[in-house]
Amino acid sequence: LAKTTQPISMDSYEGQEVNITCSHNNIATNDYITWYQQFPSQGPRFIIQGYKTKVTNEVASLFIPADRKSSTLSLPRVSLSDTAVYYCLVGFNAGGTSYGKLTFGQGTILTVHP
Amino acid sequence: EAGVAQSPRYKIIEKRQSVAFWCNPISGHATLYWYQQILGQGPKLLIQFQNNGVVDDSQLPKDRFSAERLKGVDSTLKIQPAKLEDSAVYLCASSPLTGNSGNTIYFGEGSWLTVV
């Protein structure tokens, strides 16, 4: 399984854009990159997933360079409620009759200040 | 759509006692996971089911932990006997297997276990 490396913590202020970068040097050809968000006392929540280039949804953007050895989660105009732990995961594509498995790392603690 | 349901939400037991956690995944999800999350760490996969078969239980401490998913729907995770280091949140999650999508996993709120 591909191992991921992310910063342990980050600080930001309300209204700023936050970029969290994750390294996954040994990502496999059929691996997807997925980001989860976790608030205290809750289970992780899916944010965004991608395979290559750029993916955008209503919550975030995910930038993946051509070599796929890293990825960057971008949160536009963060608010206090975005304070959480963010996990980058790299895992096996669950296509067809195969199954998927995701391994969590330490995550990045994002603190948004007023 | 209903999410992943878990119970109990909180449990306090003494060491060497037993405890069981229940999980009902999202309807139609073939894959079910149990994760253990110790305070300050990321979730660690304990066991993964595909329908009612075990796909991966390599990190499950089988001398004290057991899990089953009879009929391929809901699941039970049991710890017997519990140790102090088992104090953690036990997260159940499920995911569908559809086409060529990546493996999006949906988590429950977790069951908090404190062993004293």
CSV table of C-alpha atoms in Angstrom, one decimal:
chain,number,residue,atom,x,y,z
A,1,LEU,CA,0.0,0.0,0.0
A,2,ALA,CA,1.2,3.5,-0.8
A,3,LYS,CA,2.3,5.4,2.2
A,4,THR,CA,1.3,9.1,2.6
A,5,THR,CA,3.1,12.0,4.3
A,6,GLN,CA,1.4,15.2,5.3
A,7,PRO,CA,2.1,18.1,7.6
A,8,ILE,CA,1.1,17.4,11.1
A,9,SER,CA,-0.6,20.7,11.6
A,10,MET,CA,-1.4,24.0,9.8
A,11,ASP,CA,-2.9,27.3,10.9
A,12,SER,CA,-4.9,29.7,8.9
A,13,TYR,CA,-7.4,32.6,9.3
A,14,GLU,CA,-11.0,32.9,8.3
A,15,GLY,CA,-11.4,33.8,4.6
A,16,GLN,CA,-8.0,32.5,3.5
A,17,GLU,CA,-7.4,29.7,1.0
A,18,VAL,CA,-5.7,26.7,2.6
A,19,ASN,CA,-3.6,24.2,0.7
A,20,ILE,CA,-2.6,20.9,2.3
A,21,THR,CA,-0.1,18.9,0.3
A,22,CYS,CA,0.3,15.2,0.6
A,23,SER,CA,3.2,13.1,-0.6
A,24,HIS,CA,2.7,9.6,-1.9
A,25,ASN,CA,5.9,8.6,-3.8
A,26,ASN,CA,5.0,5.0,-4.3
A,27,ILE,CA,1.5,5.4,-5.6
A,28,ALA,CA,0.4,2.5,-7.8
A,29,THR,CA,-1.1,2.8,-11.3
A,30,ASN,CA,-4.6,1.9,-10.2
A,31,ASP,CA,-4.6,3.9,-6.9
A,32,TYR,CA,-7.0,6.8,-6.3
A,33,ILE,CA,-6.3,9.7,-4.0
A,34,THR,CA,-9.0,10.5,-1.5
A,35,TRP,CA,-9.2,13.2,1.2
A,36,TYR,CA,-11.3,12.9,4.4
A,37,GLN,CA,-12.2,15.4,7.0
A,38,GLN,CA,-12.8,14.5,10.7
A,39,PHE,CA,-14.3,16.6,13.4
A,40,PRO,CA,-13.9,15.7,17.1
A,41,SER,CA,-16.3,13.0,18.2
A,42,GLN,CA,-17.3,12.1,14.6
A,43,GLY,CA,-16.3,9.6,12.0
A,44,PRO,CA,-14.3,10.8,9.0
A,45,ARG,CA,-16.2,12.4,6.2
A,46,PHE,CA,-15.4,12.1,2.5
A,47,ILE,CA,-14.3,15.4,0.9
A,48,ILE,CA,-13.0,14.7,-2.5
A,49,GLN,CA,-11.4,12.0,-4.7
A,50,GLY,CA,-9.3,12.1,-7.8
A,51,TYR,CA,-7.0,10.1,-10.1
A,52,LYS,CA,-5.1,12.8,-12.0
A,53,THR,CA,-5.1,16.5,-12.9
A,54,LYS,CA,-7.7,18.5,-11.1
A,55,VAL,CA,-11.0,17.7,-9.5
A,56,THR,CA,-13.4,20.3,-8.0
A,57,ASN,CA,-16.6,20.0,-6.0
A,58,GLU,CA,-18.7,22.3,-3.9
A,59,VAL,CA,-16.4,21.9,-1.0
A,60,ALA,CA,-12.8,21.7,-2.2
A,61,SER,CA,-10.4,21.2,-5.1
A,62,LEU,CA,-7.8,18.5,-5.6
A,63,PHE,CA,-4.7,19.1,-7.6
A,64,ILE,CA,-2.7,16.1,-8.8
A,65,PRO,CA,0.4,16.6,-10.9
A,66,ALA,CA,1.3,14.4,-13.9
A,67,ASP,CA,3.6,12.1,-11.9
A,68,ARG,CA,0.9,11.6,-9.2
A,69,LYS,CA,3.5,11.4,-6.5
A,70,SER,CA,1.8,14.2,-4.5
A,71,SER,CA,-1.6,15.9,-4.3
A,72,THR,CA,-2.8,19.2,-2.9
A,73,LEU,CA,-6.2,19.7,-1.2
A,74,SER,CA,-7.3,23.3,-1.6
A,75,LEU,CA,-10.0,24.7,0.7
A,76,PRO,CA,-11.2,28.1,-0.5
A,77,ARG,CA,-12.1,30.8,2.0
A,78,VAL,CA,-12.0,28.7,5.1
A,79,SER,CA,-14.2,29.4,8.1
A,80,LEU,CA,-13.9,28.5,11.8
A,81,SER,CA,-16.0,25.4,11.1
A,82,ASP,CA,-13.3,24.0,8.8
A,83,THR,CA,-11.1,23.4,11.9
A,84,ALA,CA,-10.6,19.6,11.7
A,85,VAL,CA,-8.2,16.9,10.9
A,86,TYR,CA,-7.7,16.2,7.2
A,87,TYR,CA,-6.5,12.8,6.0
A,88,CYS,CA,-4.9,12.0,2.6
A,89,LEU,CA,-5.4,8.4,1.5
A,90,VAL,CA,-4.2,6.4,-1.4
A,91,GLY,CA,-5.9,3.2,-2.2
A,92,PHE,CA,-6.8,0.5,-4.6
A,93,ASN,CA,-9.5,1.2,-7.1
A,94,ALA,CA,-12.6,-0.7,-6.2
A,95,GLY,CA,-13.7,-1.3,-9.8
A,96,GLY,CA,-15.6,-4.3,-11.0
A,97,THR,CA,-15.6,-7.3,-8.7
A,98,SER,CA,-12.4,-6.3,-6.9
A,99,TYR,CA,-12.3,-4.6,-3.6
A,100,GLY,CA,-10.8,-1.4,-2.2
A,101,LYS,CA,-8.8,-0.7,0.9
A,102,LEU,CA,-7.8,2.6,2.4
A,103,THR,CA,-5.1,3.1,5.0
A,104,PHE,CA,-5.1,6.3,7.1
A,105,GLY,CA,-2.0,8.2,8.2
A,106,GLN,CA,-1.7,10.7,11.0
A,107,GLY,CA,-3.6,13.4,9.2
A,108,THR,CA,-3.1,17.2,9.2
A,109,ILE,CA,-4.7,19.2,12.1
A,110,LEU,CA,-6.0,22.4,10.5
A,111,THR,CA,-6.8,25.2,12.9
A,112,VAL,CA,-8.7,28.2,11.5
A,113,HIS,CA,-8.4,31.4,13.6
A,114,PRO,CA,-10.8,34.3,13.7
B,1,GLU,CA,-30.3,8.1,2.5
B,2,ALA,CA,-29.6,6.8,6.0
B,3,GLY,CA,-26.0,6.6,7.1
B,4,VAL,CA,-24.0,4.0,8.8
B,5,ALA,CA,-25.5,3.2,12.2
B,6,GLN,CA,-23.5,2.1,15.2
B,7,SER,CA,-24.3,1.3,18.8
B,8,PRO,CA,-23.7,1.7,21.6
B,9,ARG,CA,-22.3,5.2,21.2
B,10,TYR,CA,-20.4,5.0,24.5
B,11,LYS,CA,-19.3,2.2,26.7
B,12,ILE,CA,-17.2,2.0,29.8
B,13,ILE,CA,-16.0,-1.4,31.0
B,14,GLU,CA,-13.4,-2.8,33.3
B,15,LYS,CA,-10.4,-4.7,32.0
B,16,ARG,CA,-10.9,-8.3,31.3
B,17,GLN,CA,-14.6,-7.8,30.7
B,18,SER,CA,-16.2,-8.2,27.3
B,19,VAL,CA,-17.9,-5.8,25.0
B,20,ALA,CA,-19.8,-5.9,21.7
B,21,PHE,CA,-20.4,-3.2,19.1
B,22,TRP,CA,-23.0,-3.4,16.4
B,23,CYS,CA,-23.0,-1.8,13.0
B,24,ASN,CA,-25.6,-1.5,10.2
B,25,PRO,CA,-24.1,-0.2,7.0
B,26,ILE,CA,-25.7,1.9,4.3
B,27,SER,CA,-28.3,-0.2,2.5
B,28,GLY,CA,-26.8,-2.1,-0.5
B,29,HIS,CA,-23.2,-1.5,0.4
B,30,ALA,CA,-21.3,-4.7,-0.1
B,31,THR,CA,-18.1,-3.8,1.8
B,32,LEU,CA,-18.0,-3.2,5.5
B,33,TYR,CA,-15.0,-2.1,7.6
B,34,TRP,CA,-14.2,-1.9,11.2
B,35,TYR,CA,-11.5,0.7,12.2
B,36,GLN,CA,-10.0,1.4,15.5
B,37,GLN,CA,-9.0,5.0,16.3
B,38,ILE,CA,-6.9,5.7,19.3
B,39,LEU,CA,-6.9,9.3,20.5
B,40,GLY,CA,-4.5,11.4,18.4
B,41,GLN,CA,-4.0,8.9,15.7
B,42,GLY,CA,-5.6,8.1,12.4
B,43,PRO,CA,-8.1,5.2,12.1
B,44,LYS,CA,-6.5,1.7,11.8
B,45,LEU,CA,-8.3,-1.0,9.8
B,46,LEU,CA,-9.1,-4.0,11.9
B,47,ILE,CA,-11.2,-6.0,9.5
B,48,GLN,CA,-12.8,-5.7,6.1
B,49,PHE,CA,-15.8,-7.7,4.8
B,50,GLN,CA,-17.0,-8.2,1.3
B,51,ASN,CA,-20.6,-9.3,1.7
B,52,ASN,CA,-20.3,-11.9,4.4
B,53,GLY,CA,-16.7,-13.0,3.7
B,54,VAL,CA,-13.6,-11.6,5.3
B,55,VAL,CA,-11.3,-9.8,2.9
B,56,ASP,CA,-8.6,-8.6,5.3
B,57,ASP,CA,-8.2,-9.1,9.0
B,58,SER,CA,-4.4,-8.9,9.1
B,59,GLN,CA,-4.5,-6.2,11.8
B,60,LEU,CA,-7.2,-7.7,14.0
B,61,PRO,CA,-5.8,-9.0,17.3
B,62,LYS,CA,-7.5,-12.4,17.0
B,63,ASP,CA,-6.7,-13.6,20.4
B,64,ARG,CA,-9.2,-11.1,21.8
B,65,PHE,CA,-11.1,-9.5,18.9
B,66,SER,CA,-13.7,-11.2,16.7
B,67,ALA,CA,-16.1,-9.9,14.1
B,68,GLU,CA,-18.8,-11.3,12.0
B,69,ARG,CA,-21.1,-10.2,9.3
B,70,LEU,CA,-23.8,-12.8,9.1
B,71,LYS,CA,-26.1,-12.5,6.1
B,72,GLY,CA,-23.8,-9.9,4.6
B,73,VAL,CA,-25.6,-6.9,6.1
B,74,ASP,CA,-25.0,-5.8,9.7
B,75,SER,CA,-22.0,-6.7,11.7
B,76,THR,CA,-20.8,-7.2,15.3
B,77,LEU,CA,-17.3,-6.6,16.7
B,78,LYS,CA,-16.5,-8.2,20.0
B,79,ILE,CA,-13.6,-7.7,22.4
B,80,GLN,CA,-13.0,-10.4,25.0
B,81,PRO,CA,-11.2,-9.9,27.3
B,82,ALA,CA,-10.7,-6.2,27.1
B,83,LYS,CA,-7.3,-4.5,27.9
B,84,LEU,CA,-6.6,-1.0,28.9
B,85,GLU,CA,-5.0,-0.3,25.5
B,86,ASP,CA,-8.3,-1.2,23.8
B,87,SER,CA,-9.7,2.2,24.8
B,88,ALA,CA,-10.5,3.8,21.5
B,89,VAL,CA,-13.2,4.8,19.1
B,90,TYR,CA,-14.4,1.9,17.0
B,91,LEU,CA,-15.6,3.1,13.6
B,92,CYS,CA,-17.7,1.2,11.3
B,93,ALA,CA,-17.8,2.1,7.6
B,94,SER,CA,-19.2,0.8,4.4
B,95,SER,CA,-18.7,1.3,0.7
B,96,PRO,CA,-20.4,0.3,-2.5
B,97,LEU,CA,-18.7,-1.5,-5.4
B,98,THR,CA,-20.0,0.3,-8.5
B,99,GLY,CA,-18.3,0.4,-11.8
B,100,ASN,CA,-14.8,1.9,-11.9
B,101,SER,CA,-15.3,4.5,-9.2
B,102,GLY,CA,-12.7,4.9,-6.5
B,103,ASN,CA,-13.4,3.4,-3.1
B,104,THR,CA,-15.4,6.0,-1.3
B,105,ILE,CA,-16.0,4.9,2.3
B,106,TYR,CA,-18.8,6.2,4.5
B,107,PHE,CA,-18.2,6.2,8.2
B,108,GLY,CA,-20.5,6.0,11.2
B,109,GLU,CA,-20.2,8.2,14.2
B,110,GLY,CA,-18.2,5.6,16.1
B,111,SER,CA,-18.5,3.7,19.4
B,112,TRP,CA,-16.4,5.1,22.2
B,113,LEU,CA,-14.8,2.5,24.4
B,114,THR,CA,-13.1,3.3,27.7
B,115,VAL,CA,-11.5,0.4,29.5
B,116,VAL,CA,-10.7,1.1,33.2
